[in-house]
Short mmCIF file of C-alpha atoms in Angstrom, two decimals:
data_model
loop_
_atom_site.label_atom_id
_atom_site.label_comp_id
_atom_site.label_asym_id
_atom_site.label_seq_id
_atom_site.Cartn_x
_atom_site.Cartn_y
_atom_site.Cartn_z
CA MET A 1 0.07 0.06 -0.04
CA PRO A 2 1.58 3.34 -1.07
CA GLN A 3 2.34 5.71 1.82
CA ASP A 4 0.84 9.19 2.29
CA PRO A 5 3.41 11.53 0.73
CA HIS A 6 2.42 14.34 3.08
CA ALA A 7 2.21 12.30 6.15
CA GLN A 8 5.74 13.12 7.28
CA PHE A 9 5.37 16.82 6.70
CA ASP A 10 1.94 16.97 8.40
CA GLN A 11 3.33 15.22 11.34
CA SER A 12 6.03 17.90 11.72
CA VAL A 13 3.47 20.41 11.46
CA MET A 14 1.34 19.17 14.22
CA GLU A 15 4.70 18.93 16.35
CA MET A 16 5.43 22.59 15.62
CA ILE A 17 1.88 23.56 16.67
CA GLU A 18 2.28 21.63 20.00
CA HIS A 19 5.65 23.23 20.68
CA SER A 20 4.60 26.85 19.84
CA PRO A 21 3.40 28.86 22.61
CA THR A 22 0.51 30.34 20.47
CA GLY A 23 -0.10 27.19 18.27
CA SER A 24 1.01 29.03 15.21
CA VAL A 25 2.90 27.98 11.94
CA PRO A 26 4.35 29.81 8.96
CA HIS A 27 2.13 31.23 6.35
CA THR A 28 3.67 29.72 3.46
CA THR A 29 1.74 27.48 0.91
CA SER A 30 3.18 24.23 2.18
CA TYR A 31 1.90 24.98 5.62
CA VAL A 32 -1.52 26.33 4.52
CA GLU A 33 -2.05 23.17 2.44
CA SER A 34 -0.85 21.03 5.37
CA LEU A 35 -3.13 22.70 7.74
CA ALA A 36 -6.15 22.24 5.23
CA ARG A 37 -5.37 18.43 5.38
CA LEU A 38 -5.21 18.30 9.08
CA TYR A 39 -8.38 20.40 9.51
CA ALA A 40 -10.33 17.95 7.20
CA ALA A 41 -8.90 14.92 9.06
CA HIS A 42 -10.03 16.77 12.38
CA GLN A 43 -6.46 16.36 13.61
CA VAL A 44 -6.02 20.12 14.26
CA TYR A 45 -8.70 22.65 15.48
CA PRO A 46 -8.74 26.56 15.67
CA SER A 47 -7.18 27.61 19.04
CA ALA A 48 -9.62 29.13 21.61
CA ASP A 49 -6.72 30.73 23.34
CA HIS A 50 -4.57 32.34 20.81
CA LYS A 51 -6.18 34.23 17.75
CA GLY A 52 -4.94 32.73 14.50
CA GLY A 53 -3.48 29.73 16.39
CA HIS A 54 -4.22 26.24 16.27
CA VAL A 55 -4.35 23.16 18.77
CA THR A 56 -3.99 19.54 17.75
CA ALA A 57 -6.47 16.84 18.81
CA ARG A 58 -3.74 14.70 20.25
CA SER A 59 -2.69 17.43 22.70
CA LEU A 60 -6.43 17.85 23.72
CA ALA A 61 -6.87 14.19 24.18
CA ARG A 62 -4.77 14.71 27.30
CA ARG A 63 -7.02 17.25 28.98
CA PRO A 64 -9.75 16.13 31.26
CA SER A 65 -13.51 16.32 30.95
CA PHE A 66 -15.83 17.66 33.73
CA CYS A 67 -19.24 16.57 34.82
CA ALA A 68 -21.00 16.18 38.06
CA GLY A 69 -19.05 13.62 40.18
CA ASN A 70 -22.18 12.01 41.62
CA LEU A 71 -23.90 11.60 38.34
CA ASP A 72 -23.75 7.76 38.45
CA ALA A 73 -25.12 8.12 42.26
CA LEU A 74 -28.21 9.78 40.91
CA LEU A 75 -28.61 7.25 38.03
CA ALA A 76 -28.37 4.62 40.73
CA GLY A 77 -31.13 6.33 42.76
CA GLN A 78 -28.51 6.73 45.77
CA ILE A 79 -29.08 10.46 45.84
CA GLY A 80 -31.83 12.88 44.62
CA SER A 81 -31.36 15.61 42.09
CA ASP A 82 -31.21 18.15 44.87
CA THR A 83 -27.88 16.80 46.07
CA LEU A 84 -26.33 16.51 42.54
CA GLU A 85 -22.99 18.43 42.27
CA SER A 86 -24.04 21.96 41.22
CA ASN A 87 -23.25 23.33 37.72
CA SER A 88 -21.19 25.94 39.58
CA ARG A 89 -18.88 23.47 41.21
CA VAL A 90 -18.47 21.76 37.97
CA PHE A 91 -17.48 24.89 36.36
CA ASP A 92 -15.26 25.67 39.12
CA ARG A 93 -13.33 22.53 38.48
CA TYR A 94 -13.06 23.39 34.77
CA VAL A 95 -11.68 26.83 35.48
CA GLN A 96 -8.98 25.62 38.01
CA SER A 97 -7.68 23.20 35.39
CA LEU A 98 -6.71 26.20 33.17
CA ALA A 99 -3.53 28.20 33.03
CA PRO A 100 -3.90 31.21 35.52
CA ALA A 101 -3.90 33.50 32.69
CA ASP A 102 -6.82 31.84 30.89
CA ARG A 103 -9.15 31.84 34.02
CA PRO A 104 -10.59 35.44 33.79
CA ARG A 105 -11.65 34.76 30.21
CA ALA A 106 -13.20 31.40 31.15
CA GLU A 107 -15.06 33.16 33.88
CA ALA A 108 -16.79 35.43 31.40
CA HIS A 109 -18.55 32.34 30.10
CA ARG A 110 -19.83 31.15 33.55
CA LEU A 111 -23.38 32.17 33.52
CA LYS A 112 -23.85 31.02 29.78
CA ALA A 113 -22.58 27.52 30.69
CA THR A 114 -23.99 27.09 34.11
CA GLY A 115 -27.46 28.76 33.40
CA LYS A 116 -29.49 30.96 35.73
CA PRO A 117 -30.66 29.59 39.02
CA VAL A 118 -34.50 28.71 39.32
CA HIS A 119 -36.59 31.05 41.35
CA HIS A 120 -39.82 29.46 42.55
CA ARG A 121 -42.89 31.60 43.04
CA LYS A 122 -44.09 31.92 46.51
CA HIS A 123 -46.97 29.50 47.37
CA HIS A 124 -50.24 31.10 47.97
CA GLY A 125 -53.43 29.66 49.50
CA THR A 126 -54.34 27.42 52.28
CA GLY A 127 -52.61 24.29 53.26
CA PRO A 128 -49.08 23.04 52.85
CA ALA A 129 -47.23 23.98 49.70
CA PRO A 130 -46.86 21.17 47.15
CA VAL A 131 -43.65 19.34 47.01
CA HIS A 132 -41.67 20.67 43.99
CA HIS A 133 -38.86 19.08 42.02
CA ASP A 134 -36.79 21.09 39.77
CA SER A 135 -36.02 19.61 36.33
CA VAL A 136 -32.46 18.49 36.29
CA HIS A 137 -29.92 20.60 34.16
CA SER A 138 -26.22 19.08 34.82
CA LEU A 139 -23.29 20.81 33.30
CA PHE A 140 -20.56 18.96 31.58
CA LEU A 141 -17.49 20.14 29.51
CA VAL A 142 -15.43 18.19 27.18
CA PRO A 143 -12.34 19.09 24.76
CA GLY A 144 -12.96 19.78 21.22
CA THR A 145 -14.30 22.32 18.87
CA GLY A 146 -17.40 23.32 16.70
CA LEU A 147 -18.66 25.85 14.22
CA HIS A 148 -16.82 28.31 16.46
CA HIS A 149 -13.75 27.48 18.80
CA GLY A 150 -14.76 26.29 22.16
CA LEU A 151 -14.29 28.03 25.56
CA PRO A 152 -10.81 28.88 26.97
CA GLY A 153 -8.72 25.62 27.06
CA ASN A 154 -10.77 24.59 23.91
CA TYR A 155 -13.62 23.12 25.77
CA LEU A 156 -17.26 22.58 24.54
CA TYR A 157 -19.92 22.71 27.11
CA GLY A 158 -23.20 21.13 27.48
CA SER A 159 -25.64 19.51 29.76
CA VAL A 160 -27.81 16.57 30.53
CA PHE A 161 -31.15 17.59 31.37
CA GLU A 162 -34.83 17.06 31.48
CA PRO A 163 -36.39 19.18 28.72
CA GLY A 164 -40.01 19.00 30.28
CA ALA A 165 -41.43 18.65 33.76
CA ALA A 166 -39.38 16.93 36.18
CA GLY A 167 -40.40 13.23 36.43
CA SER A 168 -41.88 13.27 32.75
CA GLY A 169 -39.26 10.69 31.71
CA ALA A 170 -37.91 12.87 28.75
CA TRP A 171 -34.32 13.59 28.90
CA ALA A 172 -31.65 15.05 26.33
CA VAL A 173 -28.13 16.06 25.91
CA GLN A 174 -27.21 19.23 24.27
CA LEU A 175 -23.62 20.49 23.40
CA HIS A 176 -22.39 24.13 22.72
CA ASP A 177 -19.06 25.85 21.21
CA SER A 178 -18.35 29.29 22.31
CA ASP A 179 -20.84 30.96 20.11
CA ASP A 180 -24.23 29.57 18.40
CA GLY A 181 -22.77 26.22 17.28
CA ALA A 182 -24.98 23.42 19.06
CA ALA A 183 -26.11 19.89 18.89
CA PHE A 184 -28.73 18.17 20.44
CA CYS A 185 -29.84 14.52 21.07
CA ASP A 186 -33.11 12.95 22.59
CA ALA A 187 -32.85 10.29 25.16
CA PRO A 188 -35.52 7.88 26.51
CA GLY A 189 -34.40 8.25 30.15
CA LEU A 190 -31.74 9.33 32.46
CA ALA A 191 -29.80 6.18 31.99
CA ALA A 192 -29.55 6.66 28.19
CA ALA A 193 -28.65 10.27 28.62
CA VAL A 194 -25.87 9.47 30.99
CA ALA A 195 -24.62 6.61 28.54
CA LYS A 196 -24.63 9.29 25.86
CA LEU A 197 -22.58 11.79 27.89
CA ARG A 198 -20.10 8.86 28.79
CA GLU A 199 -19.88 8.23 25.08
CA LEU A 200 -18.97 11.83 24.34
CA ILE A 201 -16.38 11.89 27.14
CA ASP A 202 -14.75 8.54 26.00
CA SER A 203 -14.61 9.96 22.45
CA ALA A 204 -13.31 13.62 23.00
CA PRO A 205 -11.63 15.58 21.45
CA PHE A 206 -14.05 15.79 18.53
CA HIS A 207 -15.37 18.50 16.09
CA MET A 208 -19.23 18.75 16.50
CA ARG A 209 -19.52 17.93 12.90
CA GLU A 210 -18.59 14.41 14.01
CA LEU A 211 -21.47 14.11 16.38
CA GLU A 212 -24.00 13.03 13.82
CA ALA A 213 -22.50 9.66 14.14
CA PHE A 214 -23.69 9.61 17.69
CA GLY A 215 -27.12 10.47 16.88
CA PHE A 216 -26.82 14.19 17.55
CA ARG A 217 -28.53 16.83 15.19
CA PRO A 218 -27.73 20.59 14.68
CA ASN A 219 -29.85 22.65 17.29
#
């Protein structure tokens, strides 16, 4: 089988990106053509940390993913949704994984990623207030990119959530880049939603265009 005549040069370009503090390469024809091949193969992504820079998928493969640490306990029925690790705590762990210089930029995305807290209307009328259970919306972050680059550190963010009323049985998984790129997948229950999340974590890093193979659709 003939070898790819570009393989050695493309390999050296990836090494150059990984050793560059800004993920940059020269703007010559050979490098531009190599980048086009590497982007098409989803081996290189645009850097979220350096304008005009790049980041390799293999370097992102060494970065951790983040989700509620006790999500499996919720799935097993060992805890209730009210004791699930909060989105804010999950986001805290993501921020702390970044270089100190990148943390302020990450904090600028906190509200967008974690969502606004739910405020319940005061109970009126006689008798005890009915028991209220919030729908679950559990944040996760995985290395990758989308139509736009990811959050600082090159992360996509999403959630495992109940799109309807709590206890309705409907679940879903959604994923976002830093702008309006999004993907969505329905799940018939919590177990299926968590399995889909684990599949994403095990497959990261990835480009969101690759998620169609996992049953996701653009949203």
